[in-house]
Short mmCIF file of C-alpha atoms in Angstrom, two decimals:
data_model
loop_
_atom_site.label_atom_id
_atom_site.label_comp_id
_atom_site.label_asym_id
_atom_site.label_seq_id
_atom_site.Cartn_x
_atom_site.Cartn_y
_atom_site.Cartn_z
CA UNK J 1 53.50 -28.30 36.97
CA UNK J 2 51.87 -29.59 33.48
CA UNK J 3 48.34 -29.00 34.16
CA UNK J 4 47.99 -26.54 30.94
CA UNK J 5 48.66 -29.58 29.03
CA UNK J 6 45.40 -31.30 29.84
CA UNK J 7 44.21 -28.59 26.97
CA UNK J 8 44.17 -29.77 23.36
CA UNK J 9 44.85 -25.65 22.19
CA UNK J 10 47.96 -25.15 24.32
CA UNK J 11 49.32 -28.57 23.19
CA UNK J 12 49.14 -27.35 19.67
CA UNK J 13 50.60 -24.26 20.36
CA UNK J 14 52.97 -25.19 22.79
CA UNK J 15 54.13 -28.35 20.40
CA UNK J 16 54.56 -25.70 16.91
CA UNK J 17 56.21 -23.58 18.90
CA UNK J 18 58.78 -25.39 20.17
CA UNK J 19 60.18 -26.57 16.86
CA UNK J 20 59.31 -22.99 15.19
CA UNK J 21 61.83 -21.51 17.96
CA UNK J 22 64.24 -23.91 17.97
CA UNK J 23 65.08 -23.13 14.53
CA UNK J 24 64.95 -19.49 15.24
CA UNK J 25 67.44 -20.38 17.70
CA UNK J 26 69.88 -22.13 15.32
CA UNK J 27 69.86 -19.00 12.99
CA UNK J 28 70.06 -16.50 15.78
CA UNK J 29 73.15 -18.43 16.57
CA UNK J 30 74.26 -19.02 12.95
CA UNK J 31 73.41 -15.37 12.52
CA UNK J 32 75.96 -13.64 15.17
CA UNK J 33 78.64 -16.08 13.82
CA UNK J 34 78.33 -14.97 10.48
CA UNK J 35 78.06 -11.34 11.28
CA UNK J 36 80.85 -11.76 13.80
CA UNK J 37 83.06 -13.00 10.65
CA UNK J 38 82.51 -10.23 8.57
CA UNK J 39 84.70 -7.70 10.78
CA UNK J 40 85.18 -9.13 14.25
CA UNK J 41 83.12 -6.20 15.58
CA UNK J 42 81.26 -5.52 18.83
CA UNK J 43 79.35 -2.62 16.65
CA UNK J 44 77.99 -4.78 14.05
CA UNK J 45 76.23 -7.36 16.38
CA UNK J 46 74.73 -4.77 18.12
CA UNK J 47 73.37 -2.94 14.66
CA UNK J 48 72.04 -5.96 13.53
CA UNK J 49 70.11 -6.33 16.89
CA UNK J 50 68.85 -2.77 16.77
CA UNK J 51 68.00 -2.97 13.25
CA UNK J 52 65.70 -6.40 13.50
CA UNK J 53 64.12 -4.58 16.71
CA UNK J 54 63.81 -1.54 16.49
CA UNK J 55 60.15 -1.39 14.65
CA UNK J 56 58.62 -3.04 17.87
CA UNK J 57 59.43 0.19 19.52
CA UNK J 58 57.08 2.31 16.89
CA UNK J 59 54.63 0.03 16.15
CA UNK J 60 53.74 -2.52 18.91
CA UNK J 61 50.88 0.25 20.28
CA UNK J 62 48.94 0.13 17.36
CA UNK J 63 49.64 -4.08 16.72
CA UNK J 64 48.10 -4.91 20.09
CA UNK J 65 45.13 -2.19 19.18
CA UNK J 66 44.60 -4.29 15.92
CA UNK J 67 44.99 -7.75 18.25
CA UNK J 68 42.18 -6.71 20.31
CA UNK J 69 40.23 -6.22 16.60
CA UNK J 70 41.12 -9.59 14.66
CA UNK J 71 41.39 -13.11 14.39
CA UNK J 72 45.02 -13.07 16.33
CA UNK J 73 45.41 -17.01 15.23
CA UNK J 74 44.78 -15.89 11.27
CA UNK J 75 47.51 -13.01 12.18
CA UNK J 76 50.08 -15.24 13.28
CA UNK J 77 49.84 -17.88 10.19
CA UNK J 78 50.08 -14.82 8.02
CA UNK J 79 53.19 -14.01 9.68
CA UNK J 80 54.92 -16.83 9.94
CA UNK J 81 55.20 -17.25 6.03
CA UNK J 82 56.99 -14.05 6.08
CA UNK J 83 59.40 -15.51 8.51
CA UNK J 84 59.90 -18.73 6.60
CA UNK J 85 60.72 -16.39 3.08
CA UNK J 86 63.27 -14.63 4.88
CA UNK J 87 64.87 -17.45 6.86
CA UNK J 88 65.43 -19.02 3.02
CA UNK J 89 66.17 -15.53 1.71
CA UNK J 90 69.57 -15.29 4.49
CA UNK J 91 70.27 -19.29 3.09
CA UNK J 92 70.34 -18.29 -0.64
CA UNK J 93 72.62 -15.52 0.40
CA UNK J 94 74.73 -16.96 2.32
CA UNK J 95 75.44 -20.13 0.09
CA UNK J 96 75.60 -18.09 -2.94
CA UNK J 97 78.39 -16.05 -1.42
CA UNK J 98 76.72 -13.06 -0.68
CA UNK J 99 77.30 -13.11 2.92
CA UNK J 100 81.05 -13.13 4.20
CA UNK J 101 83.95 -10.95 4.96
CA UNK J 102 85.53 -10.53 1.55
CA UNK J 103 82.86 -7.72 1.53
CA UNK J 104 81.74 -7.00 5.43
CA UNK J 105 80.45 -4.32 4.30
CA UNK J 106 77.77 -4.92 1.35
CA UNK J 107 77.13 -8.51 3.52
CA UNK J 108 76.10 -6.03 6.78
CA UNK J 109 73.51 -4.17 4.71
CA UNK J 110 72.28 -7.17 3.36
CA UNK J 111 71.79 -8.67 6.97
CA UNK J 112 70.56 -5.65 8.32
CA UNK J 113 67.90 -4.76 5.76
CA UNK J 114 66.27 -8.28 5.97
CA UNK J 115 66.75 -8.18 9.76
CA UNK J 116 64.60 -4.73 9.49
CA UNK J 117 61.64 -6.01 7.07
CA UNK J 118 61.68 -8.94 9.68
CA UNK J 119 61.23 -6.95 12.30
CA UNK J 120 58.33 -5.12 11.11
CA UNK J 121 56.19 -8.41 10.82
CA UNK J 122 57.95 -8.91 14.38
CA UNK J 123 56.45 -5.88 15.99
CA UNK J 124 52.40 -6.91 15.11
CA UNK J 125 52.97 -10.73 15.96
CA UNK J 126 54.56 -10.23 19.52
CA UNK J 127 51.50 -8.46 21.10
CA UNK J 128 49.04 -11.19 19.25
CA UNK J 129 51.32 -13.87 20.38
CA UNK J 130 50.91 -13.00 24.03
CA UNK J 131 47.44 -12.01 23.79
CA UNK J 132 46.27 -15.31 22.55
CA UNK J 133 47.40 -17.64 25.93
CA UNK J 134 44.53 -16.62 28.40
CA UNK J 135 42.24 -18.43 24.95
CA UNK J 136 44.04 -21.52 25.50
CA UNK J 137 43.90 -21.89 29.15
CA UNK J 138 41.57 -21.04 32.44
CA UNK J 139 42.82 -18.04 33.89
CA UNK J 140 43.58 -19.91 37.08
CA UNK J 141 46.16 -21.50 34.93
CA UNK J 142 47.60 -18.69 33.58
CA UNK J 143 50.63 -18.57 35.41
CA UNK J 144 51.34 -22.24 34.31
CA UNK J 145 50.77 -21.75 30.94
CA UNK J 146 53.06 -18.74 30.44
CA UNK J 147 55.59 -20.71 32.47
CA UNK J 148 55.35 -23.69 30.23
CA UNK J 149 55.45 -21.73 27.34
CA UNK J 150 58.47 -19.82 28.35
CA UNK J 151 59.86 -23.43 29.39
CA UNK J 152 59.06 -24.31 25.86
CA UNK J 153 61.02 -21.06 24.52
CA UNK J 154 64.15 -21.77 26.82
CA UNK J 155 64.38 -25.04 25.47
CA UNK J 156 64.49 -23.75 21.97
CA UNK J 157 67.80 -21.75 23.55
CA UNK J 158 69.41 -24.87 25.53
CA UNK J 159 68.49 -27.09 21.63
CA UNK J 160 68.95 -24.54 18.95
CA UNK J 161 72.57 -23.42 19.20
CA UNK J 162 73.45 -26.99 19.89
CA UNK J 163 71.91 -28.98 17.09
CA UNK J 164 73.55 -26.03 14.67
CA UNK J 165 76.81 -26.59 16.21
CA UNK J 166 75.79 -30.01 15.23
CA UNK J 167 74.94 -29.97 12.15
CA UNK J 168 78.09 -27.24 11.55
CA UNK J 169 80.50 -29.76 12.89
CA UNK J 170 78.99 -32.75 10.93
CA UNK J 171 79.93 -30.90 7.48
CA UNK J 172 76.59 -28.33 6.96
CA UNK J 173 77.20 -25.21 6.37
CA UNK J 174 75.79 -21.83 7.84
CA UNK J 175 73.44 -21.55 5.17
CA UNK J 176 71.70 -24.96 5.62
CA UNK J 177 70.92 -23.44 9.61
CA UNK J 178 69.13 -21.07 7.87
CA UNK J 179 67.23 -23.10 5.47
CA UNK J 180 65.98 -25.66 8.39
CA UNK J 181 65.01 -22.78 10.52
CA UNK J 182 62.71 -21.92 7.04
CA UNK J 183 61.65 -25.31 7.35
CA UNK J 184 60.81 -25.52 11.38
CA UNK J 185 58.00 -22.67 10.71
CA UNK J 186 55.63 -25.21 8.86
CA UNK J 187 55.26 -26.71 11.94
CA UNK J 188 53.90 -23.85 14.26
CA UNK J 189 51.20 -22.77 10.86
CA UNK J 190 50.27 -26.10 11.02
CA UNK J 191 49.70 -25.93 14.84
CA UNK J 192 47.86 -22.56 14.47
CA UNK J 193 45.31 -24.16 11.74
CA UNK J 194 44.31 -26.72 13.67
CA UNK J 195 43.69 -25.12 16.73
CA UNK J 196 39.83 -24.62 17.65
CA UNK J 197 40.25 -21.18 18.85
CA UNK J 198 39.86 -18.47 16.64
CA UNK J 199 41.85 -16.02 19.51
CA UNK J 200 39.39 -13.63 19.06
CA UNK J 201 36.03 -12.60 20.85
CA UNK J 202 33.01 -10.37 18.83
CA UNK J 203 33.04 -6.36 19.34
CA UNK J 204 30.71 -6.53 22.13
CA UNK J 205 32.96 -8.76 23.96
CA UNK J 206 36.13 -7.17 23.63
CA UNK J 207 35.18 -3.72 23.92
CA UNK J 208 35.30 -2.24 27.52
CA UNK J 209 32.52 0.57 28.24
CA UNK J 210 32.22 3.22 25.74
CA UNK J 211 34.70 2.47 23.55
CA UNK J 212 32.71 2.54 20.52
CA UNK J 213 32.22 6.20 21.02
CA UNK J 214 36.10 7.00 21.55
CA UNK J 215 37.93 7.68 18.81
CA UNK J 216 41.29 6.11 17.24
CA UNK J 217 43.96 7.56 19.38
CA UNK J 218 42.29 7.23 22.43
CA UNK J 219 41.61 3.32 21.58
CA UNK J 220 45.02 2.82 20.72
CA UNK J 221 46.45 4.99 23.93
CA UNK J 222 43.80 2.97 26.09
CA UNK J 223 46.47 0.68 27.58
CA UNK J 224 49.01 3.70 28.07
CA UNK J 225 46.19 5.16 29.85
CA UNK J 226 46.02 1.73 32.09
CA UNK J 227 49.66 1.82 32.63
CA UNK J 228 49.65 5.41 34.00
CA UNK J 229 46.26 5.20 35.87
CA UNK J 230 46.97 1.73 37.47
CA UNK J 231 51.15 2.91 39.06
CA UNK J 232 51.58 -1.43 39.15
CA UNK J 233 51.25 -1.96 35.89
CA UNK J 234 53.14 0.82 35.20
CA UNK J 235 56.49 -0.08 37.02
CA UNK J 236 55.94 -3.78 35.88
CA UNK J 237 56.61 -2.40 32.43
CA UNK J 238 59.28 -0.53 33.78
CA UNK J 239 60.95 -3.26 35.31
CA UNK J 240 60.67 -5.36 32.40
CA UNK J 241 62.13 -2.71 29.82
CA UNK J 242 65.14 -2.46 32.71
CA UNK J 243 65.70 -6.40 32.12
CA UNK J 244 65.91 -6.42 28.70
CA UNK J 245 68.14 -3.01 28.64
CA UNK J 246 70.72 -4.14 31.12
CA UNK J 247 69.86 -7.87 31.04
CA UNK J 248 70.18 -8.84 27.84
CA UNK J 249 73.16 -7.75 26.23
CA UNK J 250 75.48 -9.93 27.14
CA UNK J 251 73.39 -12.56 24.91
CA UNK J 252 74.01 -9.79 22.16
CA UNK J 253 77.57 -9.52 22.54
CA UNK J 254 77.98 -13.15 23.23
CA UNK J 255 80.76 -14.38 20.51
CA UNK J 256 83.03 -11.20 21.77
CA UNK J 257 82.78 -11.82 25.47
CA UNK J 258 83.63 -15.68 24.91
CA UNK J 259 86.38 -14.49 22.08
CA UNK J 260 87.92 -11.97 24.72
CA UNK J 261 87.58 -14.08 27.92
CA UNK J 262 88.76 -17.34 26.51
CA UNK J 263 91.05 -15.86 23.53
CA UNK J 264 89.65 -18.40 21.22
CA UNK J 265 88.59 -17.84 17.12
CA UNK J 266 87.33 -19.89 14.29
CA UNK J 267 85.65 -22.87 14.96
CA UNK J 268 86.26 -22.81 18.49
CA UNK J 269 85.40 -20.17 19.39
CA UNK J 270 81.68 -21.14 17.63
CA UNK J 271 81.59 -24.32 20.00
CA UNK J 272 82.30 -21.92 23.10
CA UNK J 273 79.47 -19.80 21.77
CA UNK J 274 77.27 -22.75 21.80
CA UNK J 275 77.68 -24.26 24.91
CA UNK J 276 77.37 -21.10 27.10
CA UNK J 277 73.92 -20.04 24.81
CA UNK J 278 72.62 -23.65 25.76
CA UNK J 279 73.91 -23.72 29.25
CA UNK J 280 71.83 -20.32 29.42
CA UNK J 281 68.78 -22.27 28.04
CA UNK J 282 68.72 -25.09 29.96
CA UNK J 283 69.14 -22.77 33.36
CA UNK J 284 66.34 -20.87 31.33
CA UNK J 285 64.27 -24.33 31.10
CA UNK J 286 65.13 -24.93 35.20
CA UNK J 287 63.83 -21.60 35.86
CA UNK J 288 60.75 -21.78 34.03
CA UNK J 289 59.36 -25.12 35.46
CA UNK J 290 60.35 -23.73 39.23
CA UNK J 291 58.20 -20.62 38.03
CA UNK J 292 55.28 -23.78 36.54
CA UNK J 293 55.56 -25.09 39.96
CA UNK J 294 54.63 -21.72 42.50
CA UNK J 295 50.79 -22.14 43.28
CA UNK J 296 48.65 -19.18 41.97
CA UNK J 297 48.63 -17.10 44.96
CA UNK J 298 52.35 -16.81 45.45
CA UNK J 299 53.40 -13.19 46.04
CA UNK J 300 54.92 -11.93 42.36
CA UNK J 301 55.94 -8.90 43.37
CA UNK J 302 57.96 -10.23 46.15
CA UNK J 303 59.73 -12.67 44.19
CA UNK J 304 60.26 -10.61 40.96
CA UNK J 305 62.59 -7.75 43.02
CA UNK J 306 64.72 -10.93 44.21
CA UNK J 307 65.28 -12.33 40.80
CA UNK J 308 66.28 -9.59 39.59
CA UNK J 309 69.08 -8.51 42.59
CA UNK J 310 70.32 -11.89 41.55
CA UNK J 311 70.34 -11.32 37.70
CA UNK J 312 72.83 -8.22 38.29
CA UNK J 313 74.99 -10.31 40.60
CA UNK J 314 75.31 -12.92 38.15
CA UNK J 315 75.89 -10.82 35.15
CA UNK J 316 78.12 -9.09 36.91
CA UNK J 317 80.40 -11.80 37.65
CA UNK J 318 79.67 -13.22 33.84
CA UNK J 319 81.78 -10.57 32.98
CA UNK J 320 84.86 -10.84 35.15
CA UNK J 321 85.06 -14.86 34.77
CA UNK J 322 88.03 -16.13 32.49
CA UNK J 323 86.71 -19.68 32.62
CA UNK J 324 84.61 -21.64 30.44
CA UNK J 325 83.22 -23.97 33.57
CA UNK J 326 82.60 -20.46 35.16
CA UNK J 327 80.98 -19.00 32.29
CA UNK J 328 78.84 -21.97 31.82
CA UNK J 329 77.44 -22.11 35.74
CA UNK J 330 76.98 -18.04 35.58
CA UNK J 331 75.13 -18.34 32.26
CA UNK J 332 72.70 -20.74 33.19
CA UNK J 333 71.98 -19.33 36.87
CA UNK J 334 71.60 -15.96 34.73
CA UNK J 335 69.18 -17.90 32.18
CA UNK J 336 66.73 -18.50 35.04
CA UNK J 337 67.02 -15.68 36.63
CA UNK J 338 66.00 -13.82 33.95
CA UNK J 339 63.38 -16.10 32.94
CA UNK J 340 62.11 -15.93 36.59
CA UNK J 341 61.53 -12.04 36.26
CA UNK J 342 59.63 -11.82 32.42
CA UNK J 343 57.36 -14.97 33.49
CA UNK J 344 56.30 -13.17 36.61
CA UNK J 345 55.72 -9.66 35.26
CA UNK J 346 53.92 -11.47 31.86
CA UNK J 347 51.59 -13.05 34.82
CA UNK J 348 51.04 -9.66 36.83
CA UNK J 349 50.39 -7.73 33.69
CA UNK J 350 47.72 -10.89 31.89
CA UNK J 351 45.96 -10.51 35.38
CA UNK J 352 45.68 -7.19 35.72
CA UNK J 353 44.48 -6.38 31.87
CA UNK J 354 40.86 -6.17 31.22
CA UNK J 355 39.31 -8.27 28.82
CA UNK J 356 38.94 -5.65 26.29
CA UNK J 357 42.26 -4.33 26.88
CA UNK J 358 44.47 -7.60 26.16
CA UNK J 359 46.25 -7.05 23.51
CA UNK J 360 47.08 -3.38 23.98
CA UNK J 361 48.21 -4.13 27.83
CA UNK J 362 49.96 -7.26 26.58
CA UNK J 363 51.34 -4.63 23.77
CA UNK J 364 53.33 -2.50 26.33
CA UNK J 365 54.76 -5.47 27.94
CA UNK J 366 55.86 -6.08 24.21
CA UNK J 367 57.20 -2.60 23.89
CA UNK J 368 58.79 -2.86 27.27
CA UNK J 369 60.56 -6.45 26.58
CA UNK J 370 61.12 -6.50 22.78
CA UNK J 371 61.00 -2.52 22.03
CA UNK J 372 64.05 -2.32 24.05
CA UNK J 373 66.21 -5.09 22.58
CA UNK J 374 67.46 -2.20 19.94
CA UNK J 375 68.37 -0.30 22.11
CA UNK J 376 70.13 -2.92 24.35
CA UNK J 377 71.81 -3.76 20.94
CA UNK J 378 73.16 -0.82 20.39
CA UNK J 379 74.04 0.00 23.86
CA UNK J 380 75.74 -3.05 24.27
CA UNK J 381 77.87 -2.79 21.14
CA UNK J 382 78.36 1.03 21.99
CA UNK J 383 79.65 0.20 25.38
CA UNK J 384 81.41 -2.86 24.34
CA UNK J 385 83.09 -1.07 21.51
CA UNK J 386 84.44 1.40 23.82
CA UNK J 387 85.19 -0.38 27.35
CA UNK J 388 85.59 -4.07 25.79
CA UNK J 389 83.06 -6.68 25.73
CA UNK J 390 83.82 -7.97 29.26
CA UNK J 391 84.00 -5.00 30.97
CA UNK J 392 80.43 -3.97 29.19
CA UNK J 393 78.61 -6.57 30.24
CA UNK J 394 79.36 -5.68 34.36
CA UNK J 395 79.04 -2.42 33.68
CA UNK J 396 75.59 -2.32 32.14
CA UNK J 397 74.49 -4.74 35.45
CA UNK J 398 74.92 -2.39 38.25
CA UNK J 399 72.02 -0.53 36.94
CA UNK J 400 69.53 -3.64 36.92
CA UNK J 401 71.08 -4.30 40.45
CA UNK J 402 70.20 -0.95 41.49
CA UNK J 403 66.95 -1.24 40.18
CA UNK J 404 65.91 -5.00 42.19
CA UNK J 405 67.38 -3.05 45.15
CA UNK J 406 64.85 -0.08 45.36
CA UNK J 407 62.20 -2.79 44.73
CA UNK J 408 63.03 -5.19 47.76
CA UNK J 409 63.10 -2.05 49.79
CA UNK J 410 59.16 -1.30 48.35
CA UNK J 411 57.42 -4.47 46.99
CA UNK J 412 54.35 -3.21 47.43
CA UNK J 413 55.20 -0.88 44.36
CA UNK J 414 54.63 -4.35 42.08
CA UNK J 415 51.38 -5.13 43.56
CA UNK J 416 48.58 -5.73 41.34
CA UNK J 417 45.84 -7.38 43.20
CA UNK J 418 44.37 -10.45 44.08
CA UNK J 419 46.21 -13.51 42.30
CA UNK J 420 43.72 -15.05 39.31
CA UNK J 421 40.86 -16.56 40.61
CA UNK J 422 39.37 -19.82 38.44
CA UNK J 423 36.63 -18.82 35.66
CA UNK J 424 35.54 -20.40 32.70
CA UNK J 425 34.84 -23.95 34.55
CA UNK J 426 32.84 -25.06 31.52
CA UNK J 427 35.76 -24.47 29.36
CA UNK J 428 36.54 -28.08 27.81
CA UNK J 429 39.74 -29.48 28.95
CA UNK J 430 41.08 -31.13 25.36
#
């Protein structure tokens, strides 16, 4: 289950980005609280989402083109300094009394344009991000080390919301979330420095068969041409971009659906936020070491189809339950599902990519997972705006449901060869 962790790279990287994220986590949380206050709206957390994700769906084509070009692991520290600036930026605000619903209105654009800069560096990390595991492990360990590494992420859910509330309830206010989630990114630059790989292979490597003779938009279409050539990879970003748009936003309209199904405000309402985002991390966690545990030939594109049948279900019955012991078991059997399905179609999609084609294959599964959290945003708050929170968060699963359904009937459809064979044996293992 921890094999990946007999490599000195991952541990690194798997060590940064744990704290990194679990700051993110505390001012994602912070964050919908705060923009919750400023007019109790369904709307405004979904703009916010769409704003702060909505560049991924323009640019993460030509940032996995550049990932295949550069030192991805130079990338990423340049980054995550923009990341730490704005984290500090929302603090100043925020304590200085910029941020608040004496003026929703001027605090929203404030939010929103930050969330929008942010997203821009956003867009060119994700695809480098995801690009760089298959330098830190054997490809027969793939699957493990995305696992782990999505455990590592979930945990940043189940920890992040809960050492704000924390901190929140132990006098801090939400601006000091926001200054230690400025903080928590020294940790994964420091990581990515003294890491040995440079995540990044010489032309000649990289560059699959006549490529130096095709011009710009072909190179940066190359893995749209993949997707549409190779129909598995294709429907594997498919099925992850119907995840995300049906999946996730009942994380984005999270304080509303507790608000309405509990009919609690203030403070506890923001404790009843917390626990059901860490109950959905820690199922997250379950899910992902389950996923750490399957041996390397297990049959992906049998299991993905089941997950996500059972995602629907359980979102579906997220958003009839009136109870907070409900909402915590449905949250956290809905955290691994969901984890279950991106893990597996993040293995298919590493093992199916050419060499040469990384970052740009890994750059639709960005587009797919990422791309589409705007528009989940907004379709969320859309949806909950008009039918209620509640009632949006069923609604928008019966599509996802349908979708595992057609799936179980043809698994085949998900099928993307021969499971990841072991390569690189002289690869050093810390």
């Amino acid at each position: 289950m921890f094999e990946s962790f007999r490599h000195r790279d991952f541990r690194l990287f798997w060590a940064g980005s744990l704290v990194s994220n679990v700051g993110t986590w505390m001012q994602m949380y912070a964050l919908s609280i705060v923009v919750f206050s400023f007019r109790r709206s369904s709307f405004d957390l979904g703009l916010v989402g769409f704003l702060s994700g909505i560049p991924t769906l323009f640019l993460a084509l030509p940032a996995g083109a550049i990932a295949d070009r550069v030192d991805r692991r130079r990338m990423l520290v340049v980054i995550q300094c923009v990341l730490l600036v704005e984290a500090a930026a929302l603090g100043l605000l925020y304590n200085s009394g910029r941020l608040g619903p004496h003026d929703p209105i001027v605090s929203l654009v404030w939010v929103c344009s930050l969330g929008l800069v942010v997203g821009v560096f956003m867009a060119f990390q994700a695809p480098s991000f995801q690009s760089l595991m298959p330098d830190l492990v054997p490809r027969d360990l793939l699957m493990n080390g995305i696992a782990l590494t999505s455990a590592q992420f979930q945990a940043s859910r189940l920890l992040g919301p809960l050492l704000a509330a924390a901190l929140t309830l132990a006098g801090a206010g939400m601006g000091e979330v926001f200054f230690v989630n400025s903080a928590s990114f020294l940790f994964v630059i420091a990581a990515l420095l003294a890491m040995r790989t440079h995540g990044h292979h010489a032309p000649e490597a990289v560059a699959p068969a006549g490529a130096g003779s095709e011009g710009p938009w072909r190179q940066l279409t190359a893995g749209v041409r993949c997707a549409r050539d190779d129909r598995a990879v294709g429907l594997l970003v498919l099925t992850t971009a119907f995840a995300v748009l049906f999946g996730f936003p009942y994380m984005v309209l999270l304080p509303a659906v507790v608000s309405a199904a509990l009919g609690h405000t203030g403070a506890e309402l923001s404790r009843q936020v917390a626990y059901v985002m860490a109950a959905n991390g820690l199922g997250a966690v379950a899910g992902a070491l389950v996923v750490a545990a399957l041996p390397a030939g297990v049959r992906r594109e049998r299991i993905i189809p089941l997950a996500l049948v059972a995602l629907g279900v359980l979102l579906a019955a997220f958003g009839l339950a009136r109870w907070l012991w409900l909402l915590l078991i449905l949250s956290a059997l809905a955290g691994g599902a969901l984890l279950a399905v991106t893990s597996l179609v993040n293995t298919s999609m590493q093992v199916a990519a050419p060499r040469g084609l990384r970052g740009r294959i890994m750059a639709l599964y960005v587009l797919a997972f990422m791309g589409m959290m705007p528009i989940a945003s907004i379709l969320a708050g859309a949806v909950g705006q008009a039918a209620g929170p509640t009632s949006a968060v069923w609604i928008l699963a019966l599509p996802l449901l349908a979708w595992g359904l057609l799936l179980i009937g043809r698994p085949a459809l998900l099928r993307t060869g021969a499971p990841p064979a072991a390569e690189d044996p002289s690869r050093p293992a810390a």
